[in-house]
XYZ file of C-alpha atoms in Angstrom:
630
model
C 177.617 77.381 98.840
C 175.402 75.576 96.253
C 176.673 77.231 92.556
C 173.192 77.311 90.753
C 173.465 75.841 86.856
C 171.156 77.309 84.705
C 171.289 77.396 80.553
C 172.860 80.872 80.689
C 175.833 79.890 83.081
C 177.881 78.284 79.929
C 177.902 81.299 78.246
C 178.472 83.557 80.850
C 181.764 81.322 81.781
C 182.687 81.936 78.046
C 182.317 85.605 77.974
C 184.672 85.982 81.124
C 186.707 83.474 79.924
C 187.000 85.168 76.626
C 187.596 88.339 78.865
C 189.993 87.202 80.968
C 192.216 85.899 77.889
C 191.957 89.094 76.018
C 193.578 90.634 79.004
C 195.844 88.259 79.792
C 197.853 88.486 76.324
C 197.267 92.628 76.128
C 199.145 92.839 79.456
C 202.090 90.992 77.523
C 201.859 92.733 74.556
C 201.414 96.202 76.199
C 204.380 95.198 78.274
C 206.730 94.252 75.606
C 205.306 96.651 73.046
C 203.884 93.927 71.149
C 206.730 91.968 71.040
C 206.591 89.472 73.206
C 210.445 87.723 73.906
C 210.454 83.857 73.436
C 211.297 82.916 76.461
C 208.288 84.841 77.902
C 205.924 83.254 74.969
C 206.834 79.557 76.532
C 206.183 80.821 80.203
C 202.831 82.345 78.784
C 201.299 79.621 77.680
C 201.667 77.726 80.601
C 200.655 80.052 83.005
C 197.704 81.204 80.802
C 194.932 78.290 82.011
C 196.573 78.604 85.488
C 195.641 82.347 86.364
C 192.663 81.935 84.359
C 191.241 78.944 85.823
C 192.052 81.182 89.667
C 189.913 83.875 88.372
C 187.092 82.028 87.333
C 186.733 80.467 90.841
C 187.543 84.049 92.487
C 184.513 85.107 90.607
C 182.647 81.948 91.786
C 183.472 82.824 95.518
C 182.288 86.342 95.757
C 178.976 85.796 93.786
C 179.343 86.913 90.681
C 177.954 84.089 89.195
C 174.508 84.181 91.271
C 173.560 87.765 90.272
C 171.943 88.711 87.552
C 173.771 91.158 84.980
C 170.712 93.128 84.035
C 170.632 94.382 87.844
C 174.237 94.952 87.926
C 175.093 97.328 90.536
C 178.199 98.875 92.275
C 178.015 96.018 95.086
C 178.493 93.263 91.843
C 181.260 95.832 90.927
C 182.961 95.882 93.747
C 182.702 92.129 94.046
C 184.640 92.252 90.821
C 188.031 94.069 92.220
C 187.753 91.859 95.106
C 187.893 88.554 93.133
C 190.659 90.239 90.617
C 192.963 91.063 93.860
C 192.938 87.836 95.331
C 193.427 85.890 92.343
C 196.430 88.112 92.205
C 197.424 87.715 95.417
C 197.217 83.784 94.924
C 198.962 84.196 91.536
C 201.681 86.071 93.330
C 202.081 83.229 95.757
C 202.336 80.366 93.624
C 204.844 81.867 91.319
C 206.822 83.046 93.806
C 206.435 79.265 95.378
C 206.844 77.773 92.048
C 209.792 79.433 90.322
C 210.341 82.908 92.155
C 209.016 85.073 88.779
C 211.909 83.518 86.180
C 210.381 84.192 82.861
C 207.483 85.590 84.667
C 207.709 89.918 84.093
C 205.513 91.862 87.850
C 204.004 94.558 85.942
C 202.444 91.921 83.699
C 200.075 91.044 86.480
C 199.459 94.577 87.352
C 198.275 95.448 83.812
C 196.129 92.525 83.780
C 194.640 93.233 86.659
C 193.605 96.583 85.726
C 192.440 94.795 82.553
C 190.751 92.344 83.661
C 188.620 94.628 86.294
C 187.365 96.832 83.226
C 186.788 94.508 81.050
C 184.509 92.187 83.148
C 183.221 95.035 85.031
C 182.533 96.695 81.732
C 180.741 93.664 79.911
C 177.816 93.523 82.969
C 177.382 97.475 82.932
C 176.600 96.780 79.407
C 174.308 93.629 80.288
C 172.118 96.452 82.473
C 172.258 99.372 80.323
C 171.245 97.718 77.371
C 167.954 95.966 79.685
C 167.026 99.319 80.320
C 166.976 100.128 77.256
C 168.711 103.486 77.840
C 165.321 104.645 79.992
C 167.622 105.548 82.799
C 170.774 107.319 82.682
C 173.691 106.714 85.016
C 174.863 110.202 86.071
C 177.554 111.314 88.975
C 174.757 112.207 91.583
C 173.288 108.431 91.309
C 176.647 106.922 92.194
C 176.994 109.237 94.743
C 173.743 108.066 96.457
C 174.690 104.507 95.533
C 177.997 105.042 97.104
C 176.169 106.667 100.388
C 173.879 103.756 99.860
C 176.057 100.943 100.330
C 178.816 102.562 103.045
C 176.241 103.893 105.553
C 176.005 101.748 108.287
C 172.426 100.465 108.612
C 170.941 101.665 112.035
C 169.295 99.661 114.411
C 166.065 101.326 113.669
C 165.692 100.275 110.159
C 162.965 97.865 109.445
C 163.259 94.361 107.565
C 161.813 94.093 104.412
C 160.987 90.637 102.286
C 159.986 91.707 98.483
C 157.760 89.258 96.330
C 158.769 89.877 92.786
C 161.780 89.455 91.747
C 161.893 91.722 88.248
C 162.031 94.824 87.269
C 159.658 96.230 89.555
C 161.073 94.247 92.787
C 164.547 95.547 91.558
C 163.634 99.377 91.132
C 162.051 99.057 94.710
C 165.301 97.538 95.892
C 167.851 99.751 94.560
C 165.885 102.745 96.410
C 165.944 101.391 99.288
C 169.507 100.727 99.318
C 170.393 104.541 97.931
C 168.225 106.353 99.857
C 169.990 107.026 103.481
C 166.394 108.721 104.318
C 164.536 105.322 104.071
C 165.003 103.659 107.294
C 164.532 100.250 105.721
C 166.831 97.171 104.636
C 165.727 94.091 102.422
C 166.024 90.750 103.720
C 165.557 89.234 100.591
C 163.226 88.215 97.624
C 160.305 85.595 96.718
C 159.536 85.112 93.510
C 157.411 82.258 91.289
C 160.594 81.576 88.580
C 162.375 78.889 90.428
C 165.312 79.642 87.822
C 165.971 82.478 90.276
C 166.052 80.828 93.392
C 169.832 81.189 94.859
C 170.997 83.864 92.400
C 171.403 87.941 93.976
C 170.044 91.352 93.122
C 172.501 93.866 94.416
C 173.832 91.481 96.425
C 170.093 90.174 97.840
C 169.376 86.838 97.512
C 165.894 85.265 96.350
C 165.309 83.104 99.088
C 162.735 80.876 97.322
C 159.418 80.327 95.279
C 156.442 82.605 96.851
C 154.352 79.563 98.667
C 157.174 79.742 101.338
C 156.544 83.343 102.221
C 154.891 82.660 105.819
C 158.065 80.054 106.838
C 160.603 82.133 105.303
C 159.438 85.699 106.389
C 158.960 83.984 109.948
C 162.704 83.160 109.616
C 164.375 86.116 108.719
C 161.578 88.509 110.938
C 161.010 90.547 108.857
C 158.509 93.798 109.904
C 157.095 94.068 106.396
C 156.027 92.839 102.939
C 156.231 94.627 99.684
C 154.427 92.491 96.943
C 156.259 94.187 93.502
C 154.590 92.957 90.713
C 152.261 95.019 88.800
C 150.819 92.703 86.348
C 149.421 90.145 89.249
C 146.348 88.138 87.781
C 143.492 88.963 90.244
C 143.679 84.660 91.502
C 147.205 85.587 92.171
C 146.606 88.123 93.749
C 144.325 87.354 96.106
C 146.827 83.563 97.040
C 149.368 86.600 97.934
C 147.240 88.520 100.086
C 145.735 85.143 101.872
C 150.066 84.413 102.280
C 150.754 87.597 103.873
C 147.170 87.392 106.073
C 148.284 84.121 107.384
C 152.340 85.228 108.001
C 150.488 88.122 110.324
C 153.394 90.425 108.760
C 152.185 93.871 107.636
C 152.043 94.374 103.792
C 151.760 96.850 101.084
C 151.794 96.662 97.192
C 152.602 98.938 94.313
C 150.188 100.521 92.055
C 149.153 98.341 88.878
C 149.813 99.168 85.809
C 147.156 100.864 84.747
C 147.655 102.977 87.430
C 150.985 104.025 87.016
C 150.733 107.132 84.887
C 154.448 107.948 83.757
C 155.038 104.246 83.951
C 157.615 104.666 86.485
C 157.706 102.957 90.022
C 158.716 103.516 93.028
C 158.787 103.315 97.022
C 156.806 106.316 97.173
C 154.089 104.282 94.909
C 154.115 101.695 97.393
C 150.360 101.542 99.448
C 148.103 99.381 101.011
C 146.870 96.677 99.503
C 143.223 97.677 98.563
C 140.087 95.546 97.242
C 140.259 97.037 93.944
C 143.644 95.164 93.554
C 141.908 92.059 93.782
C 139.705 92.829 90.837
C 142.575 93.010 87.757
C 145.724 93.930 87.414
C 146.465 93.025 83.828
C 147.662 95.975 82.213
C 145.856 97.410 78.704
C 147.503 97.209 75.938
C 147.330 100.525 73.926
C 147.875 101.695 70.527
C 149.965 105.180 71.969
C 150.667 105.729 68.551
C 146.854 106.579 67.157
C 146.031 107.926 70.273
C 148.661 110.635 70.434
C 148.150 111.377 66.527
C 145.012 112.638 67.857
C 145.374 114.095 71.239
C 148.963 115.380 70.914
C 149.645 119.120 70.356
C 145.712 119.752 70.477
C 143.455 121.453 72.709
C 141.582 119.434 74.356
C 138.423 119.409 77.110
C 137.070 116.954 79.490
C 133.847 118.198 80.840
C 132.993 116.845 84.824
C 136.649 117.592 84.943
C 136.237 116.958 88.859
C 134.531 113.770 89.251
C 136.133 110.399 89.675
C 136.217 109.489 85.414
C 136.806 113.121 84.931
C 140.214 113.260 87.250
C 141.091 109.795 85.038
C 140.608 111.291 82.179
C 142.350 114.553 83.002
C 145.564 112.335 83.925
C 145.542 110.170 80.934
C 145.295 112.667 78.656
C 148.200 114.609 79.660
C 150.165 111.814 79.110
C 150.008 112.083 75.204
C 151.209 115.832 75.485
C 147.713 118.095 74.520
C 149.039 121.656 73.865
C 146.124 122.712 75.827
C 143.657 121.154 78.858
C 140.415 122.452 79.456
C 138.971 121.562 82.908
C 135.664 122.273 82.878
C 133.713 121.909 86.010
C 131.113 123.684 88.048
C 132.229 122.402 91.533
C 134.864 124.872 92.754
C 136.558 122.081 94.988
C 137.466 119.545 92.898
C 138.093 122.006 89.668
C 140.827 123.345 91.961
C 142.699 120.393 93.123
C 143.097 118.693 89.944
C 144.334 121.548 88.077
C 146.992 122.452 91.072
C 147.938 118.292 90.311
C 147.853 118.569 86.654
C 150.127 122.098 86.842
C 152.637 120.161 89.090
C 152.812 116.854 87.222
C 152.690 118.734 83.982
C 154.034 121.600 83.687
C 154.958 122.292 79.583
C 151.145 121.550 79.351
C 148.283 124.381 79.273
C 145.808 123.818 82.077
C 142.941 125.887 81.797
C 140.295 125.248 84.854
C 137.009 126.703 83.648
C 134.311 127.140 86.492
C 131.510 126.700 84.464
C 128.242 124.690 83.464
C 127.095 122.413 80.683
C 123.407 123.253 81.128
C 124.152 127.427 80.508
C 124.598 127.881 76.974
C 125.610 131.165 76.391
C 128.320 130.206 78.919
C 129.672 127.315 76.631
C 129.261 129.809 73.107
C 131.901 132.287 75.040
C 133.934 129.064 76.252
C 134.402 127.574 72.769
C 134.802 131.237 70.802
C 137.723 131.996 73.543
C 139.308 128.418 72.981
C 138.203 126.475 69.947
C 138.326 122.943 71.450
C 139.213 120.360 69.393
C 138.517 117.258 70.834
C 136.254 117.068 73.507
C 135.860 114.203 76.461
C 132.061 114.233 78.028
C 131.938 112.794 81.311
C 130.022 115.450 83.152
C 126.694 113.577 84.193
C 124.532 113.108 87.535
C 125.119 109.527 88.230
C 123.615 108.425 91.967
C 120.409 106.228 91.053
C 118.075 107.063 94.005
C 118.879 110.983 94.136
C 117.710 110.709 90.555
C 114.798 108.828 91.229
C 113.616 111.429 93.191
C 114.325 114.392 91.326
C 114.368 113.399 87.815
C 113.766 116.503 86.006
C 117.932 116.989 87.104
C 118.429 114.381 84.884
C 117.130 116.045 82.578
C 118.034 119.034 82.759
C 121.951 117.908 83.291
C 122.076 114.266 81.629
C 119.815 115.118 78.429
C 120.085 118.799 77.552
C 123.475 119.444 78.995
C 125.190 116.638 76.907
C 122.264 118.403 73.665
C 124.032 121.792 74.871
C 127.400 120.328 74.253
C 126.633 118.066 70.754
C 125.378 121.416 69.333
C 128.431 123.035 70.544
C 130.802 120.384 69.396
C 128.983 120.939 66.004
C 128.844 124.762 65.575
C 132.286 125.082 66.073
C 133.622 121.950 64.269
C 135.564 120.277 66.968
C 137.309 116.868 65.438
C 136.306 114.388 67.852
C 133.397 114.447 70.618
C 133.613 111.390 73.013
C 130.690 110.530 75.202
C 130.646 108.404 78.094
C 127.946 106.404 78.869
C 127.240 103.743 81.378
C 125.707 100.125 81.377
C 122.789 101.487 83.156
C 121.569 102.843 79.519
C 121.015 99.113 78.334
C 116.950 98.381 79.333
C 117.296 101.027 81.946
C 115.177 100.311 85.387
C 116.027 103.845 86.441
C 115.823 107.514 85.579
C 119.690 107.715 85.382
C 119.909 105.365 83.365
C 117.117 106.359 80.673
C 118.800 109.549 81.041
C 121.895 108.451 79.773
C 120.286 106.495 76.419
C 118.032 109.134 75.464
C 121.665 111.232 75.296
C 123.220 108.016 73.937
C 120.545 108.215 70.968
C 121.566 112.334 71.366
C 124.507 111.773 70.241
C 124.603 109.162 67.379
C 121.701 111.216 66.079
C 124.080 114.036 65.453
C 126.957 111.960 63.993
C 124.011 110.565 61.717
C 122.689 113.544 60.313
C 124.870 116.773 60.374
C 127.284 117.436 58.449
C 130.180 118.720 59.439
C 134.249 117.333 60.385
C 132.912 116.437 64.044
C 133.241 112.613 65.239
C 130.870 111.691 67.383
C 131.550 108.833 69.404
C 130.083 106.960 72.515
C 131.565 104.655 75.131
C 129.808 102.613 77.439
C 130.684 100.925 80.429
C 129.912 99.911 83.809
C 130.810 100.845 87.618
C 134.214 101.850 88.476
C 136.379 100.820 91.698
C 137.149 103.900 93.859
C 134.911 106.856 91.710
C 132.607 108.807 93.850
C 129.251 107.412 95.433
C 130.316 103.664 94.742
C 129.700 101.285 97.420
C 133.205 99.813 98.747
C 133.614 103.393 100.740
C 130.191 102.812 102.442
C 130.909 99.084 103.378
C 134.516 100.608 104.804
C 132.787 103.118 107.059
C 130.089 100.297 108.086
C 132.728 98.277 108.690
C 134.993 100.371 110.697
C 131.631 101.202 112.975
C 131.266 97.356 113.726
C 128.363 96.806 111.002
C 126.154 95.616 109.705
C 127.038 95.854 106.083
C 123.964 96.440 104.125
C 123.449 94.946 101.269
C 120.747 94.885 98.825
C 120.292 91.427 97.867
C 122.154 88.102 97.780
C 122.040 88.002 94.274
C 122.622 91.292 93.107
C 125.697 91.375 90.129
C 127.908 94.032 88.969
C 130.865 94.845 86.484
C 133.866 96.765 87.869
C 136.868 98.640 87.060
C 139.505 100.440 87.436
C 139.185 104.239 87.033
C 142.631 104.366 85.121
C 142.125 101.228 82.980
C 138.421 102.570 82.115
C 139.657 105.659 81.325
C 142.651 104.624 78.725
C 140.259 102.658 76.783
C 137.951 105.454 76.865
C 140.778 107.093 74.858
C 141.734 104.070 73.195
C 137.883 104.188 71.852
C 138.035 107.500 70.712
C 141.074 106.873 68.926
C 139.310 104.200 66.583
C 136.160 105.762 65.882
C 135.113 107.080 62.661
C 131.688 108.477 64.372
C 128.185 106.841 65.574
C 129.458 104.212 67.049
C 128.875 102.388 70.709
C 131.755 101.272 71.793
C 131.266 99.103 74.702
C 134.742 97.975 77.267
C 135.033 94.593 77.876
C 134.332 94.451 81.953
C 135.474 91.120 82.752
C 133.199 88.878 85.025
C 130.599 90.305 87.077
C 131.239 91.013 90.603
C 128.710 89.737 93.785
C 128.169 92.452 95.870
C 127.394 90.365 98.713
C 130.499 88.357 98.134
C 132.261 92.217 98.078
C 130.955 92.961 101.156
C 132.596 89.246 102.632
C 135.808 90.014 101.366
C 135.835 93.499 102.448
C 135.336 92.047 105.783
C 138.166 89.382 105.524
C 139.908 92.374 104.185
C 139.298 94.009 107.044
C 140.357 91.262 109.999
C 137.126 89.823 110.912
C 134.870 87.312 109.942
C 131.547 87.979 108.072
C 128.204 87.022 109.790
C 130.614 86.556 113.186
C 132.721 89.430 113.708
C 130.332 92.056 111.630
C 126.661 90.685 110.392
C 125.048 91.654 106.728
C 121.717 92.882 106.310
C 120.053 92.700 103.206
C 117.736 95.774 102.727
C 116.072 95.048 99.513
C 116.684 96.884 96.138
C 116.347 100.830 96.506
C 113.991 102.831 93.817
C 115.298 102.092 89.943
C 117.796 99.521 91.234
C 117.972 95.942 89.388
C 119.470 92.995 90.418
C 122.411 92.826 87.269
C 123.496 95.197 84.833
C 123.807 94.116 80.925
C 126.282 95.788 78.081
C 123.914 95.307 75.391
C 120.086 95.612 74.130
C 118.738 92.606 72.641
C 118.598 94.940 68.976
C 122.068 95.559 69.154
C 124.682 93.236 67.375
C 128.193 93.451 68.828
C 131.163 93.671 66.784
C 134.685 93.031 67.595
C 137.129 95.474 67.171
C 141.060 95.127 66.915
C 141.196 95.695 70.755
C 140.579 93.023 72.424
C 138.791 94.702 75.313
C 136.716 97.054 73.425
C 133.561 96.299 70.765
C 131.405 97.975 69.166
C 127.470 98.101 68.569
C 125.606 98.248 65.042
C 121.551 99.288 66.712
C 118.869 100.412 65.280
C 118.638 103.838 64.656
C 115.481 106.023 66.506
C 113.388 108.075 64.814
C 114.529 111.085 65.422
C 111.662 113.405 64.644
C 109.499 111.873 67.332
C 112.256 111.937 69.885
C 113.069 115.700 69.575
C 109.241 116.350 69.429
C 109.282 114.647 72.761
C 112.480 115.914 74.166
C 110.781 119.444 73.863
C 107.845 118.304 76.112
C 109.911 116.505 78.504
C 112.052 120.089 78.938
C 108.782 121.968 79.502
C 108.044 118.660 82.071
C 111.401 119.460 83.634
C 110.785 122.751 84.230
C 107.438 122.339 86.191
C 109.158 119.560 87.993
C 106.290 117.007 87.704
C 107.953 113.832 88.788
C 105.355 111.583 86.885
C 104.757 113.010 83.960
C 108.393 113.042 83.610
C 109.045 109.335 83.646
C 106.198 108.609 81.623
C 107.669 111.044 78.454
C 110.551 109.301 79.053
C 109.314 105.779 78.865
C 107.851 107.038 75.299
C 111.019 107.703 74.312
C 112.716 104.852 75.547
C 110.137 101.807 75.556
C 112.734 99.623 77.014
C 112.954 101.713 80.235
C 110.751 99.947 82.910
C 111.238 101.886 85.830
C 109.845 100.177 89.611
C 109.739 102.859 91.431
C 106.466 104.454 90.411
């Protein structure tokens, strides 16, 4: 058994050492009643190093100097009485060898033994609770299931399980595993990049090595699965794991990242397939929780598309700073329902308030905000699929333009604090109806921050596609995947920015926190994204090999498609912010007498439906819009 040395071990031999002292005089001076005889005195102090010195390599024989104290379990505890009973029993034997107990009082080493098992004991149950942090309280029914946990005998059904992380997250995953009797697995063991942990325990289960071993050691120990438990994963990590676990042929699954993990909480029930959007970003945002619950907490607030894909985010995020009151509003029945039954459950001291209803009806949105005086109000209700648009633009219109007017006015009239409006990359030179759609209610919006008075805040965030909302392509490739192909794909070169629904979502609140009204703010996307190199990994993802296993056909771009999306107009100047993943925009302002002249002409256009005429009012609104698909 190799004892591993690291810069903590010193200390920790001086703590018990310390310990085991302490409770090696208390014994005598509880014994005597703190008057220890002097013929006892002499015998003490050379027995003293003795026992001690059998203690310390007790402790070093049942582990207790591989584990690691902020994991501290019952196992380590256990681990502790054993060590403490047969240093006693060898203590026992030597005296009795030595000198038959002259000068030597029994009940001494009965005393210390008791001492000596709490006050050990008691120093790593400290370690742990104050790692946690006090997040997670120790209570009767938890050592109860940890008690269940460790005597049940494991079952010859159970499967074997190798964890890669070995933290907090790989620990939390553990610990459930082991105190669940319902979970018919057992871990093998753990993987992890600090080499520092290599050799030591976690509840007894050793890390086996560094992570590049994973296909020789999991191969070893046969394991039927692979849980990779660690949230923050760079995507280049990432993606070495996944190619690890490919090539071992095991099964494996991850946990949610961070920005996924609403309460902040993991565990096994979290755990899921590994998916392509985990391969985009895992680092979690950093958020000021602070500012943003000064503002959301104990108000009533409303997300509008509370159904869709950013509108479910949204919803979720929200709740998390406490809102006295949630307004769903939505005009598809279906999704309205199943997010407030969600929100009700996960939620419960909040007010959900699902209101079937629609931006575009205004004397539907006057009753709305007279019954519940919003106060800060989330925008994300918007048509968003480029080629339905194309062909029926006046919807656009009618929904993008005069339902996000409907709701500005609204936000105004009845002097709501904040009104946040989310945009999308598509606005910048827009190439298609959607996106013109969304700048003309971009310029909508700053317009009314500009000039009305009035307490509202009117604030816009822009960003660009996001992994897993509705309509986005990685479904499609999925199902053209799972039919054998081909994957279509637009064009070779064709670039996007991604990400995740939860991360775009907190910054969309982080954004509203900091603005002071008329601003752009615009969410730092990362690097752009191939789509045809999506569509390979997909594939790989997938089992087979692209262009062998499943061909791609390039189709050409579709009607108001371009080949990359930008963040910015070339009369916009971005500047930073104290986030580092949001900026903002200082552009030009429109004049805005000639673009509600022509709003009022493009409404009557809308109404008539004249495709054409349409697009050409709204290139004369927005110049920059050069749409291909006339």
């Amino acid at each position: 058994m190799k004892l591993i040395v690291s810069r903590n071990l010193y200390i920790i031999l001086a703590a018990d050492t310390l310990l085991l002292c302490l409770s090696f005089f208390g014994a005598h001076l509880i014994r005597f009643d703190f008057s220890i005889p002097g013929h006892i005195g002499a015998h003490l102090w050379q027995l003293a190093p003795w026992i001690i010195g059998i203690k310390l390599v007790c402790f070093y024989f049942f582990n207790l100097y591989r584990g690691m104290w902020r994991y501290t379990g019952l196992s380590d505890l256990f681990n502790v009485v054993k060590a403490m009973t047969l240093a006693m029993v060898i203590t026992i034997a030597l005296i009795l060898y030595i000198n038959r107990f002259q000068g030597v009082s029994r009940s001494v080493l009965v005393i210390d033994w008791c001492f000596s098992i709490f006050l050990v004991g008691m120093l790593r149950i400290v370690t742990r609770v104050v790692f946690e942090q006090f997040t997670e309280e120790i209570g009767f029914a938890e050592v109860g299931q940890a008690l269940a946990g460790i005597f049940r005998k494991r079952s010859g059904g159970t499967k074997g399980v190798l964890i890669i992380g070995a933290g907090d997250c790989g620990e939390k995953i553990c610990r459930e595993i082991r105190e669940d009797a319902s979970l018919k697995f057992h871990v093998e063991g753990f993987l992890d990049d600090d080499t520092r942990k290599t050799g030591r325990k976690i509840h007894g289960i050793p890390v086996l090595g560094n992570i590049e071993k994973l296909v020789l050691i999991a191969q070893a120990k046969a394991v039927d699965e692979i849980i990779i438990a660690i949230p923050s994963l760079i995507p280049e990590r990432m993606r070495q794991i996944v190619g690890l676990c490919r090539e071992s042929g095991i099964p494996f699954k991850t946990v949610p990242s961070m920005a996924e993990l609403i309460n902040g909480r993991v565990s096994i029930n979290a755990v899921r397939d590994v998916e392509y959007r985990d391969l985009l970003g895992r680092k979690p945002v950093e958020l000021d929780t602070e500012r943003i619950g000064r503002y959301l907490g104990g108000k009533c607030v409303m997300v509008t598309g509370a159904g869709g894909s950013i509108g479910q985010g949204l919803c979720r995020q929200v709740c998390r700073y406490a809102p006295e009151t949630l307004l769903l509003l939505e005009r598809a029945e279906s999704p309205l329902y199943e997010i407030e039954l969600e929100l009700k459950k996960d939620f419960p001291e909040i007010g959900i308030v699902p209101l079937l209803a629609d931006i575009q009806d205004t004397v539907e949105l006057d009753l709305i905000f007279r019954a519940h005086s919003p106060e800060i109000i989330f925008h994300a209700a918007a048509y968003k699929h480029v080629p339905m648009l194309e062909a029926h633009p006046w919807k656009a219109v009618t929904n993008n333009i005069v339902g996000t007017e409907n709701m500005v006015r609204m936000a105004h009239k009845f002097n709501c604090r904040r009104f946040v409006f989310v945009s999308t990359d598509k606005a910048v030179n827009p190439a298609n109806v959607m996106g013109a759609s969304k700048r003309i209610a971009e310029i909508i919006v700053q317009n009314h921050s500009r000039c009305n008075g009035g307490s509202t805040r009117f604030i816009t965030v822009r960003f660009g596609n996001v992994i897993g909302s509705v309509g986005s392509v990685i479904p499609l490739f999925k199902k053209q995947i799972r039919e054998g192909g081909p994957v279509t794909v637009t064009h070779r070169d064709m670039v996007r920015f991604f990400m995740l629904i939860p991360e775009a979502c907190q910054l969309i609140l982080q954004a509203g926190a900091m603005g002071n009204g008329g601003e752009i703010f615009v969410l730092e996307m990362g690097k752009p994204v191939r789509i045809d190199d999506m569509a390979r990994d997909l594939i790989r993802f997938s089992g087979f090999e692209p262009d062998r296993d499943i061909k791609i056909a390039y189709t050409g771009l579709r009607p108001g498609e371009k080949l990359y999306e930008e963040l910015i107009t070339d009369d916009e100047n971005v500047i930073p912010t104290d986030h580092e993943k949001i900026m903002v925009l200082n552009g030009k302002e429109s004049d805005m007498c000639t673009v509600f002249k022509e709003l009022e002409t493009l409404k009557s256009l809308a109404r008539s439906r004249d495709r054409d005429r349409i697009v050409e009012r709204i290139r004369k609104i927005v110049p920059e819009f050069k749409n291909n698909s006339l």
